[in-house]
Amino acid sequence: MSNNLTASDPVGVSFWLISMAMVAAAVFFFIERDRVSGKWKTSLTIAGLIQLIAAVHYFYMRDVWVTTQDTPTVFRYIDWLLTVPLQMIEFYLILAAIAVVASGVFWRLLIGTLVMLVGGFMGEAGMMDPTVGFIIGMAGWIFILYEIFAGEASQINAASGNENCQKAFNGMKWIVTIGWAIYPIGYFMGYLAGGTDANSVNLIYNLADLVNKIGFGLFIWVAAVADSSE
Ligand SMILES: *C/C=C(C)/C=C/C=C(C)/C=C/C1=C(C)CCCC1(C)C
């Protein structure tokens, strides 16, 4: 078993590059917290924690991949189980900074997340038929999309009247729609398109994490900086 990253292993290189990008993004959001007004500080702290948690998991996932060329499913899902709920907390915090928000908004986002991840994990780990896992995962995602496009979260955002918060909310909404759509594509390519393709699933998940973790944080950062200078 060798633990060396080689040029002929693009998936391994992507694990390495993304773990470094996440370390840098964590430092960035933590330092930038100083620059924004009080109501945005917790949002930037959480944005930084998301990068930090992901970076540590990426170090471990890279080791699994480079030494075995196997998909590090358990590390991947532990990372998601921590970071995706933190992103749902971000939605809640952005709204809570400007309006009175019922806790049901947070709970519904959390439940949607758990259904999505449990379905995906059981399908990928072979505890359930991969097609059934996929369908359960999709149902959880659609439930989240409903909450942020038409449910209470979207109504609170529309009524809030704060332009910068609305910008952050809308940016995050598109991440959850377009950016998150990359994951079911990776799952499909990896498990449902005939046989198991570890290269595609890992490369696609890695690119998705890059966009959805750092991009998500950047939407919050842009809004926080704009709102703090008013
Ligand atoms: C930082 C990590 C993030 C934002 C991970 C997000 C993961 C997903 C949106 C996963 C979605 C899935 C489906 C919608 C159906 C198939 C199973 C999953 C879990 C891959």
Coordinates of N, CA and C and ligand atoms in Angstrom, one line a residue:
M1 N 0.8 -1.2 0.0 CA 0.0 0.0 0.0 C 0.9 1.3 0.0
S2 N 0.6 2.1 -0.9 CA 1.4 3.3 -1.0 C 0.5 4.5 -0.7
N3 N 1.1 5.5 0.0 CA 0.3 6.7 0.3 C 0.8 7.9 -0.5
N4 N 1.3 7.6 -1.7 CA 1.8 8.7 -2.5 C 0.8 9.1 -3.5
L5 N 0.7 10.5 -3.6 CA -0.2 11.0 -4.6 C 0.6 11.0 -5.9
T6 N 0.0 10.5 -7.0 CA 0.7 10.5 -8.3 C 0.0 11.3 -9.3
A7 N 0.7 11.7 -10.4 CA 0.1 12.5 -11.4 C -0.9 11.8 -12.2
S8 N -0.9 10.5 -12.1 CA -1.9 9.7 -12.8 C -3.2 9.4 -12.0
D9 N -3.3 10.2 -11.0 CA -4.5 10.0 -10.1 C -5.3 11.4 -10.0
P10 N -6.0 11.8 -11.0 CA -6.7 13.1 -10.9 C -7.7 13.2 -9.8
V11 N -8.3 12.1 -9.4 CA -9.3 12.2 -8.3 C -8.5 12.4 -7.0
G12 N -7.4 11.8 -6.8 CA -6.5 12.0 -5.6 C -6.1 13.5 -5.6
V13 N -5.7 14.0 -6.8 CA -5.2 15.4 -6.8 C -6.4 16.3 -6.5
S14 N -7.6 16.0 -6.9 CA -8.8 16.8 -6.6 C -9.0 16.8 -5.1
F15 N -8.8 15.6 -4.4 CA -9.0 15.6 -3.0 C -8.0 16.5 -2.3
W16 N -6.8 16.5 -2.8 CA -5.7 17.4 -2.2 C -6.0 18.9 -2.4
L17 N -6.3 19.2 -3.7 CA -6.6 20.7 -4.0 C -7.8 21.2 -3.2
I18 N -8.8 20.4 -3.1 CA -10.0 20.9 -2.4 C -9.8 21.0 -0.9
S19 N -9.0 20.1 -0.4 CA -8.8 20.2 1.1 C -8.0 21.5 1.4
M20 N -7.1 21.8 0.5 CA -6.3 23.1 0.7 C -7.2 24.3 0.5
A21 N -8.0 24.3 -0.5 CA -9.0 25.4 -0.7 C -9.9 25.6 0.5
M22 N -10.3 24.5 1.1 CA -11.1 24.6 2.3 C -10.4 25.2 3.5
V23 N -9.2 24.8 3.7 CA -8.4 25.4 4.8 C -8.3 26.9 4.6
A24 N -8.0 27.3 3.3 CA -7.8 28.7 3.0 C -9.2 29.5 3.3
A25 N -10.3 28.8 2.8 CA -11.6 29.5 2.9 C -12.0 29.6 4.4
A26 N -11.6 28.6 5.2 CA -11.9 28.7 6.7 C -11.2 29.9 7.3
V27 N -9.9 30.0 7.0 CA -9.2 31.1 7.6 C -9.8 32.4 7.1
F28 N -10.1 32.5 5.8 CA -10.7 33.7 5.2 C -12.0 34.1 6.0
F29 N -12.9 33.2 6.1 CA -14.2 33.6 6.7 C -14.0 34.0 8.2
F30 N -13.1 33.3 8.9 CA -12.9 33.6 10.3 C -12.3 35.0 10.4
I31 N -11.4 35.4 9.5 CA -10.7 36.7 9.6 C -11.7 37.8 9.2
E32 N -12.5 37.5 8.2 CA -13.4 38.5 7.6 C -14.6 38.8 8.6
R33 N -14.8 37.9 9.6 CA -15.8 38.1 10.6 C -15.6 39.4 11.3
D34 N -14.3 39.8 11.4 CA -14.0 41.1 12.1 C -14.5 42.3 11.4
R35 N -14.8 42.2 10.1 CA -15.1 43.3 9.2 C -16.6 43.6 9.2
V36 N -17.4 42.6 9.6 CA -18.8 42.8 9.4 C -19.6 43.1 10.7
S37 N -20.8 43.7 10.5 CA -21.5 44.1 11.7 C -22.0 42.9 12.5
G38 N -22.4 43.2 13.7 CA -22.7 42.1 14.7 C -23.7 41.1 14.2
K39 N -24.7 41.4 13.6 CA -25.8 40.4 13.2 C -25.3 39.4 12.2
W40 N -24.1 39.7 11.5 CA -23.6 38.8 10.5 C -22.5 37.9 11.0
K41 N -22.0 38.2 12.2 CA -20.8 37.5 12.7 C -21.0 36.0 12.9
T42 N -22.1 35.6 13.4 CA -22.4 34.2 13.6 C -22.4 33.5 12.3
S43 N -23.0 34.1 11.3 CA -23.1 33.5 10.0 C -21.7 33.3 9.4
L44 N -20.8 34.2 9.6 CA -19.5 34.0 9.0 C -18.7 33.0 9.9
T45 N -19.0 32.9 11.2 CA -18.3 31.9 12.0 C -18.7 30.5 11.5
I46 N -20.0 30.3 11.2 CA -20.5 29.0 10.8 C -20.0 28.7 9.4
A47 N -19.9 29.7 8.5 CA -19.4 29.5 7.2 C -17.9 29.0 7.3
G48 N -17.2 29.6 8.2 CA -15.8 29.1 8.5 C -15.7 27.7 9.0
L49 N -16.6 27.4 10.0 CA -16.7 26.0 10.6 C -17.0 25.0 9.5
I50 N -17.9 25.3 8.6 CA -18.2 24.3 7.5 C -17.0 24.0 6.7
Q51 N -16.2 25.0 6.4 CA -14.9 24.7 5.6 C -13.9 23.9 6.4
L52 N -13.8 24.2 7.7 CA -12.9 23.5 8.6 C -13.2 22.0 8.7
I53 N -14.5 21.8 9.0 CA -15.0 20.4 9.1 C -14.7 19.6 7.8
A54 N -15.0 20.3 6.7 CA -14.9 19.6 5.4 C -13.4 19.4 5.2
A55 N -12.5 20.3 5.5 CA -11.1 20.2 5.2 C -10.5 19.0 5.9
V56 N -10.9 18.8 7.2 CA -10.4 17.7 8.0 C -10.9 16.3 7.3
H57 N -12.1 16.3 7.0 CA -12.6 15.1 6.3 C -11.9 14.8 5.0
Y58 N -11.6 15.9 4.3 CA -10.9 15.7 3.0 C -9.5 15.1 3.2
F59 N -8.9 15.5 4.3 CA -7.6 14.8 4.5 C -7.7 13.3 4.7
Y60 N -8.7 12.9 5.4 CA -8.9 11.5 5.6 C -9.4 10.8 4.4
M61 N -10.3 11.5 3.7 CA -10.9 10.9 2.4 C -9.8 10.7 1.4
R62 N -8.9 11.7 1.3 CA -7.8 11.6 0.4 C -6.9 10.4 0.7
D63 N -6.6 10.1 2.0 CA -5.8 9.0 2.4 C -6.5 7.6 1.9
V64 N -7.8 7.6 2.2 CA -8.5 6.3 1.8 C -8.4 6.2 0.3
W65 N -8.7 7.2 -0.4 CA -8.7 7.1 -1.9 C -7.3 6.8 -2.4
V66 N -6.3 7.5 -2.0 CA -4.9 7.3 -2.5 C -4.4 5.9 -2.2
T67 N -4.7 5.4 -1.0 CA -4.2 4.1 -0.6 C -5.0 2.9 -1.2
T68 N -6.3 3.1 -1.4 CA -7.1 2.0 -1.8 C -7.9 2.2 -3.1
Q69 N -8.0 3.4 -3.6 CA -8.8 3.7 -4.8 C -10.3 3.3 -4.5
D70 N -10.7 3.3 -3.3 CA -12.1 3.0 -2.9 C -12.8 4.3 -2.6
T71 N -14.1 4.3 -2.7 CA -14.9 5.5 -2.3 C -15.0 5.6 -0.8
P72 N -14.6 6.8 -0.2 CA -14.6 6.9 1.2 C -16.0 7.3 1.7
T73 N -17.0 6.4 1.5 CA -18.4 6.7 1.8 C -18.6 7.1 3.2
V74 N -18.0 6.4 4.2 CA -18.4 6.8 5.6 C -17.9 8.2 5.9
F75 N -16.6 8.5 5.6 CA -16.1 9.8 5.9 C -16.9 10.9 5.1
R76 N -17.3 10.6 3.9 CA -18.0 11.5 3.1 C -19.4 11.9 3.8
Y77 N -20.1 10.8 4.2 CA -21.4 11.1 4.8 C -21.3 11.7 6.2
I78 N -20.2 11.4 7.0 CA -20.1 12.0 8.3 C -19.9 13.5 8.0
D79 N -19.0 13.8 7.1 CA -18.8 15.3 6.7 C -20.2 15.9 6.4
W80 N -20.9 15.3 5.4 CA -22.2 15.9 5.0 C -23.2 16.0 6.2
L81 N -23.2 15.0 7.0 CA -24.1 15.0 8.2 C -23.8 16.2 9.1
L82 N -22.6 16.6 9.1 CA -22.3 17.8 10.0 C -22.5 19.1 9.2
T83 N -22.0 19.1 8.0 CA -21.9 20.4 7.3 C -23.2 20.8 6.6
V84 N -24.0 19.9 6.2 CA -25.3 20.3 5.5 C -26.3 20.8 6.5
P85 N -26.5 20.2 7.7 CA -27.3 20.9 8.7 C -26.8 22.3 9.1
L86 N -25.4 22.5 9.1 CA -24.9 23.8 9.4 C -25.3 24.8 8.3
Q87 N -25.4 24.3 7.1 CA -25.8 25.2 6.0 C -27.3 25.6 6.2
M88 N -28.1 24.6 6.7 CA -29.5 24.9 7.0 C -29.6 25.9 8.1
I89 N -28.7 25.8 9.1 CA -28.7 26.8 10.2 C -28.4 28.2 9.6
E90 N -27.5 28.3 8.6 CA -27.2 29.5 7.9 C -28.5 30.2 7.4
F91 N -29.3 29.4 6.7 CA -30.6 30.0 6.2 C -31.4 30.6 7.3
Y92 N -31.5 29.8 8.4 CA -32.2 30.3 9.6 C -31.6 31.6 10.1
L93 N -30.3 31.6 10.3 CA -29.7 32.8 10.9 C -29.9 34.0 10.0
I94 N -29.7 33.9 8.7 CA -29.9 35.0 7.8 C -31.3 35.6 8.0
L95 N -32.3 34.7 8.1 CA -33.7 35.2 8.3 C -33.9 35.8 9.7
A96 N -33.3 35.1 10.7 CA -33.5 35.5 12.1 C -32.8 36.9 12.3
A97 N -31.8 37.2 11.5 CA -31.1 38.5 11.7 C -32.1 39.7 11.3
I98 N -33.1 39.4 10.5 CA -33.9 40.5 10.1 C -35.4 40.3 10.4
A99 N -35.8 39.2 10.9 CA -37.3 39.0 11.1 C -37.5 38.0 12.2
V100 N -38.7 37.9 12.7 CA -39.0 36.8 13.7 C -39.3 35.5 12.9
V101 N -38.6 34.5 13.2 CA -38.7 33.3 12.4 C -39.1 32.1 13.3
A102 N -40.2 31.4 13.0 CA -40.6 30.3 13.7 C -39.6 29.2 13.6
S103 N -39.4 28.4 14.7 CA -38.4 27.4 14.7 C -38.7 26.2 13.7
G104 N -40.0 26.2 13.4 CA -40.4 25.1 12.4 C -39.7 25.2 11.1
V105 N -39.3 26.4 10.7 CA -38.5 26.6 9.5 C -37.2 25.8 9.6
F106 N -36.5 25.9 10.7 CA -35.2 25.2 10.9 C -35.5 23.7 10.9
W107 N -36.5 23.3 11.7 CA -36.7 21.8 11.8 C -37.1 21.2 10.5
R108 N -37.9 21.9 9.7 CA -38.3 21.3 8.4 C -37.0 21.2 7.5
L109 N -36.2 22.2 7.5 CA -34.9 22.1 6.7 C -34.1 20.9 7.2
L110 N -34.0 20.8 8.5 CA -33.2 19.7 9.1 C -33.7 18.3 8.7
I111 N -35.0 18.2 8.8 CA -35.6 16.9 8.5 C -35.4 16.5 7.1
G112 N -35.6 17.5 6.2 CA -35.4 17.3 4.7 C -33.9 16.8 4.5
T113 N -33.0 17.5 5.2 CA -31.6 17.1 5.0 C -31.3 15.7 5.5
L114 N -31.9 15.3 6.6 CA -31.6 14.0 7.2 C -32.2 12.9 6.3
V115 N -33.4 13.1 5.8 CA -34.0 12.1 4.9 C -33.1 12.0 3.6
M116 N -32.7 13.1 3.1 CA -31.8 13.1 1.9 C -30.5 12.3 2.1
L117 N -29.9 12.6 3.3 CA -28.6 11.9 3.5 C -28.7 10.5 3.9
V118 N -29.7 10.1 4.7 CA -29.9 8.7 5.1 C -30.2 7.9 3.9
G119 N -31.1 8.4 3.0 CA -31.4 7.6 1.8 C -30.1 7.4 0.9
G120 N -29.4 8.5 0.7 CA -28.1 8.4 -0.1 C -27.1 7.5 0.5
F121 N -26.9 7.6 1.9 CA -25.9 6.7 2.5 C -26.3 5.2 2.4
M122 N -27.6 4.9 2.7 CA -28.0 3.5 2.7 C -27.8 2.9 1.3
G123 N -28.1 3.8 0.3 CA -27.9 3.3 -1.1 C -26.5 3.1 -1.5
E124 N -25.6 4.0 -1.1 CA -24.2 4.0 -1.4 C -23.5 2.9 -0.6
A125 N -23.9 2.7 0.6 CA -23.2 1.7 1.5 C -23.7 0.3 1.2
G126 N -24.7 0.1 0.3 CA -25.1 -1.2 0.0 C -26.1 -1.8 1.1
M127 N -26.7 -0.9 1.9 CA -27.6 -1.3 2.9 C -29.1 -1.3 2.3
M128 N -29.2 -0.8 1.1 CA -30.5 -0.7 0.5 C -30.2 -0.7 -1.0
D129 N -31.2 -1.0 -1.8 CA -31.1 -1.0 -3.2 C -30.7 0.5 -3.6
P130 N -29.7 0.7 -4.4 CA -29.2 2.0 -4.8 C -30.3 2.9 -5.4
T131 N -31.3 2.3 -6.1 CA -32.3 3.1 -6.8 C -33.3 3.6 -5.7
V132 N -33.6 2.7 -4.7 CA -34.5 3.1 -3.6 C -33.9 4.2 -2.8
G133 N -32.6 4.1 -2.5 CA -31.8 5.1 -1.8 C -31.9 6.4 -2.5
F134 N -31.7 6.3 -3.8 CA -31.8 7.5 -4.7 C -33.1 8.2 -4.6
I135 N -34.2 7.5 -4.6 CA -35.5 8.0 -4.6 C -35.8 8.7 -3.3
I136 N -35.4 8.1 -2.2 CA -35.6 8.7 -0.8 C -34.8 10.0 -0.7
G137 N -33.5 9.9 -1.2 CA -32.7 11.1 -1.2 C -33.3 12.2 -2.0
M138 N -33.8 11.9 -3.2 CA -34.5 13.0 -4.0 C -35.7 13.6 -3.3
A139 N -36.4 12.7 -2.6 CA -37.6 13.2 -1.9 C -37.2 14.2 -0.8
G140 N -36.1 13.9 0.0 CA -35.6 14.9 1.0 C -35.2 16.2 0.4
W141 N -34.5 16.1 -0.7 CA -34.1 17.4 -1.4 C -35.3 18.2 -1.9
I142 N -36.2 17.5 -2.5 CA -37.4 18.3 -3.0 C -38.2 18.9 -1.9
F143 N -38.2 18.3 -0.7 CA -38.9 18.9 0.5 C -38.1 20.2 0.9
I144 N -36.8 20.2 0.8 CA -36.0 21.4 1.2 C -36.3 22.5 0.1
L145 N -36.3 22.1 -1.1 CA -36.6 23.1 -2.2 C -37.9 23.7 -2.0
Y146 N -38.9 22.9 -1.6 CA -40.3 23.5 -1.4 C -40.2 24.5 -0.3
E147 N -39.5 24.2 0.8 CA -39.5 25.1 1.9 C -38.8 26.5 1.5
I148 N -37.8 26.4 0.7 CA -37.1 27.7 0.4 C -37.6 28.4 -0.8
F149 N -38.4 27.7 -1.6 CA -39.0 28.4 -2.8 C -40.4 28.8 -2.5
A150 N -41.2 28.1 -1.7 CA -42.6 28.4 -1.6 C -43.1 28.3 -0.1
G151 N -42.3 27.7 0.7 CA -42.7 27.5 2.1 C -42.5 28.8 3.0
E152 N -42.6 28.6 4.3 CA -42.5 29.7 5.2 C -41.2 30.4 5.1
A153 N -40.1 29.7 4.9 CA -38.8 30.4 4.8 C -38.8 31.4 3.6
S154 N -39.4 31.0 2.5 CA -39.4 32.0 1.4 C -40.3 33.1 1.6
Q155 N -41.4 32.9 2.3 CA -42.3 34.0 2.6 C -41.7 35.0 3.6
I156 N -41.0 34.5 4.6 CA -40.3 35.4 5.5 C -39.3 36.3 4.8
N157 N -38.6 35.6 3.9 CA -37.5 36.3 3.2 C -38.2 37.4 2.3
A158 N -39.3 37.1 1.6 CA -39.9 38.0 0.7 C -40.4 39.2 1.5
A159 N -41.0 39.0 2.7 CA -41.6 40.1 3.5 C -40.6 40.9 4.3
S160 N -39.3 40.4 4.3 CA -38.3 41.0 5.2 C -38.0 42.5 4.9
G161 N -37.9 42.8 3.6 CA -37.6 44.1 3.1 C -36.1 44.5 3.2
N162 N -35.3 43.6 3.6 CA -33.8 43.9 3.7 C -33.1 43.3 2.4
E163 N -32.7 44.3 1.6 CA -32.2 43.9 0.3 C -30.9 43.0 0.4
N164 N -30.0 43.2 1.3 CA -28.8 42.4 1.4 C -29.1 41.0 1.9
C165 N -30.0 40.9 2.9 CA -30.4 39.6 3.3 C -31.1 38.8 2.2
Q166 N -31.9 39.5 1.5 CA -32.6 38.8 0.4 C -31.6 38.4 -0.7
K167 N -30.6 39.2 -0.9 CA -29.6 38.7 -1.9 C -28.9 37.5 -1.4
A168 N -28.5 37.4 -0.1 CA -27.9 36.3 0.4 C -28.8 35.1 0.4
F169 N -30.0 35.3 0.8 CA -31.0 34.2 0.7 C -31.2 33.6 -0.7
N170 N -31.3 34.5 -1.6 CA -31.5 34.1 -3.0 C -30.3 33.4 -3.6
G171 N -29.1 33.9 -3.3 CA -27.9 33.2 -3.7 C -27.8 31.8 -3.1
M172 N -28.1 31.7 -1.8 CA -28.1 30.4 -1.2 C -29.1 29.4 -1.8
K173 N -30.3 30.0 -2.1 CA -31.3 29.2 -2.7 C -30.9 28.6 -4.0
W174 N -30.1 29.4 -4.8 CA -29.7 28.8 -6.1 C -28.6 27.8 -5.9
I175 N -27.8 28.0 -4.9 CA -26.8 27.0 -4.6 C -27.5 25.6 -4.3
V176 N -28.5 25.7 -3.5 CA -29.2 24.5 -3.1 C -30.0 23.9 -4.3
T177 N -30.3 24.7 -5.3 CA -31.0 24.1 -6.5 C -30.0 23.6 -7.5
I178 N -29.2 24.6 -8.0 CA -28.3 24.2 -9.1 C -27.0 23.5 -8.6
G179 N -26.4 24.1 -7.6 CA -25.2 23.5 -7.1 C -25.4 22.1 -6.5
W180 N -26.5 21.9 -5.8 CA -26.8 20.6 -5.2 C -27.2 19.6 -6.2
A181 N -27.7 20.0 -7.3 CA -28.1 19.1 -8.4 C -26.9 18.2 -8.9
I182 N -25.7 18.7 -8.6 CA -24.5 18.0 -9.1 C -24.4 16.7 -8.3
Y183 N -24.8 16.6 -7.0 CA -24.7 15.4 -6.2 C -25.5 14.2 -6.8
P184 N -26.8 14.4 -7.0 CA -27.5 13.3 -7.6 C -27.0 12.8 -8.9
I185 N -26.4 13.8 -9.7 CA -25.7 13.4 -11.0 C -24.5 12.5 -10.7
G186 N -23.8 12.8 -9.6 CA -22.6 12.0 -9.2 C -23.1 10.6 -8.8
Y187 N -24.1 10.6 -8.0 CA -24.7 9.3 -7.5 C -25.1 8.5 -8.7
F188 N -25.9 9.1 -9.6 CA -26.4 8.4 -10.8 C -25.2 7.8 -11.6
M189 N -24.2 8.6 -11.8 CA -23.0 8.1 -12.6 C -22.3 7.0 -11.9
G190 N -22.2 7.2 -10.6 CA -21.5 6.2 -9.8 C -22.2 4.9 -9.6
Y191 N -23.5 4.9 -9.4 CA -24.2 3.7 -9.0 C -25.3 3.2 -9.9
L192 N -25.9 4.1 -10.6 CA -27.1 3.7 -11.4 C -26.9 3.6 -12.9
A193 N -25.8 4.2 -13.4 CA -25.6 4.1 -14.8 C -24.9 2.8 -15.3
G194 N -25.0 1.8 -14.5 CA -24.4 0.5 -14.9 C -23.1 0.3 -14.2
G195 N -23.1 -0.6 -13.3 CA -21.8 -0.9 -12.5 C -21.5 0.2 -11.6
T196 N -20.4 0.1 -10.8 CA -20.0 1.1 -9.9 C -18.7 1.8 -10.5
D197 N -18.8 3.2 -10.6 CA -17.7 3.9 -11.1 C -17.2 4.9 -10.1
A198 N -16.2 4.4 -9.3 CA -15.6 5.2 -8.2 C -15.0 6.5 -8.6
N199 N -14.4 6.5 -9.8 CA -13.7 7.7 -10.3 C -14.7 8.8 -10.5
S200 N -15.8 8.5 -11.2 CA -16.8 9.6 -11.5 C -17.4 10.1 -10.2
V201 N -17.8 9.1 -9.4 CA -18.6 9.6 -8.2 C -17.7 10.5 -7.4
N202 N -16.5 10.2 -7.2 CA -15.6 11.0 -6.3 C -15.2 12.3 -6.9
L203 N -15.0 12.3 -8.2 CA -14.6 13.6 -8.9 C -15.8 14.5 -8.9
I204 N -17.0 14.0 -9.2 CA -18.2 14.8 -9.2 C -18.5 15.4 -7.8
Y205 N -18.5 14.5 -6.8 CA -18.8 14.9 -5.4 C -17.7 16.0 -5.0
N206 N -16.5 15.8 -5.3 CA -15.5 16.8 -4.9 C -15.7 18.1 -5.5
L207 N -16.0 18.1 -6.8 CA -16.3 19.4 -7.5 C -17.5 20.1 -6.9
A208 N -18.5 19.2 -6.6 CA -19.8 19.8 -6.0 C -19.5 20.4 -4.6
D209 N -18.6 19.8 -3.8 CA -18.3 20.3 -2.5 C -17.6 21.6 -2.6
L210 N -16.7 21.7 -3.6 CA -16.0 23.0 -3.8 C -17.0 24.1 -4.1
V211 N -17.9 23.9 -5.0 CA -18.9 24.9 -5.3 C -19.8 25.2 -4.1
N212 N -20.3 24.1 -3.5 CA -21.4 24.3 -2.6 C -20.9 24.7 -1.2
K213 N -19.7 24.4 -0.8 CA -19.3 24.9 0.5 C -18.7 26.3 0.4
I214 N -17.7 26.4 -0.5 CA -17.0 27.7 -0.5 C -18.0 28.8 -1.2
G215 N -18.7 28.4 -2.3 CA -19.6 29.3 -2.9 C -20.7 29.8 -2.0
F216 N -21.2 28.8 -1.3 CA -22.3 29.1 -0.3 C -21.8 30.2 0.7
G217 N -20.6 30.0 1.2 CA -20.0 30.9 2.2 C -19.8 32.3 1.6
L218 N -19.4 32.3 0.3 CA -19.1 33.6 -0.4 C -20.4 34.4 -0.6
F219 N -21.5 33.7 -0.8 CA -22.8 34.5 -0.9 C -23.1 35.2 0.4
I220 N -22.8 34.6 1.5 CA -23.1 35.2 2.8 C -22.1 36.3 3.0
W221 N -20.9 36.1 2.7 CA -19.8 37.1 2.9 C -20.1 38.3 2.1
V222 N -20.5 38.2 0.8 CA -20.8 39.4 -0.1 C -21.9 40.2 0.6
A223 N -23.0 39.5 1.0 CA -24.1 40.2 1.6 C -23.7 40.9 2.9
A224 N -22.9 40.1 3.7 CA -22.5 40.7 5.0 C -21.7 41.9 4.9
V225 N -20.7 41.9 3.9 CA -19.8 43.1 3.7 C -20.7 44.2 3.2
A226 N -21.6 44.0 2.3 CA -22.4 45.1 1.7 C -23.3 45.7 2.8
D227 N -23.9 44.8 3.6 CA -24.9 45.3 4.6 C -24.1 46.1 5.7
S228 N -22.9 45.7 6.0 CA -22.1 46.3 7.1 C -21.6 47.7 6.7
S229 N -21.5 48.0 5.4 CA -21.0 49.3 5.1 C -22.1 50.3 4.8
E230 N -23.4 49.9 5.1 CA -24.5 50.9 4.9 C -24.7 51.7 6.1
Ligands
LIG1 C1 -21.1 20.2 1.8 C2 -21.9 19.1 1.4 C3 -23.1 19.2 0.7 C4 -23.7 20.5 0.4 C5 -23.7 18.0 0.3 C6 -24.9 17.9 -0.3 C7 -25.4 16.6 -0.7 C8 -26.5 16.4 -1.4 C9 -27.3 17.6 -1.9 C10 -26.9 15.1 -1.8 C11 -28.0 14.7 -2.5 C12 -28.4 13.4 -2.9 C13 -29.6 13.3 -3.6 C14 -30.4 14.6 -3.9 C15 -30.2 12.1 -4.1 C16 -29.2 11.0 -4.1 C17 -28.4 10.9 -2.9 C18 -27.6 12.1 -2.5 C19 -27.4 12.0 -1.0 C20 -26.3 12.1 -3.3

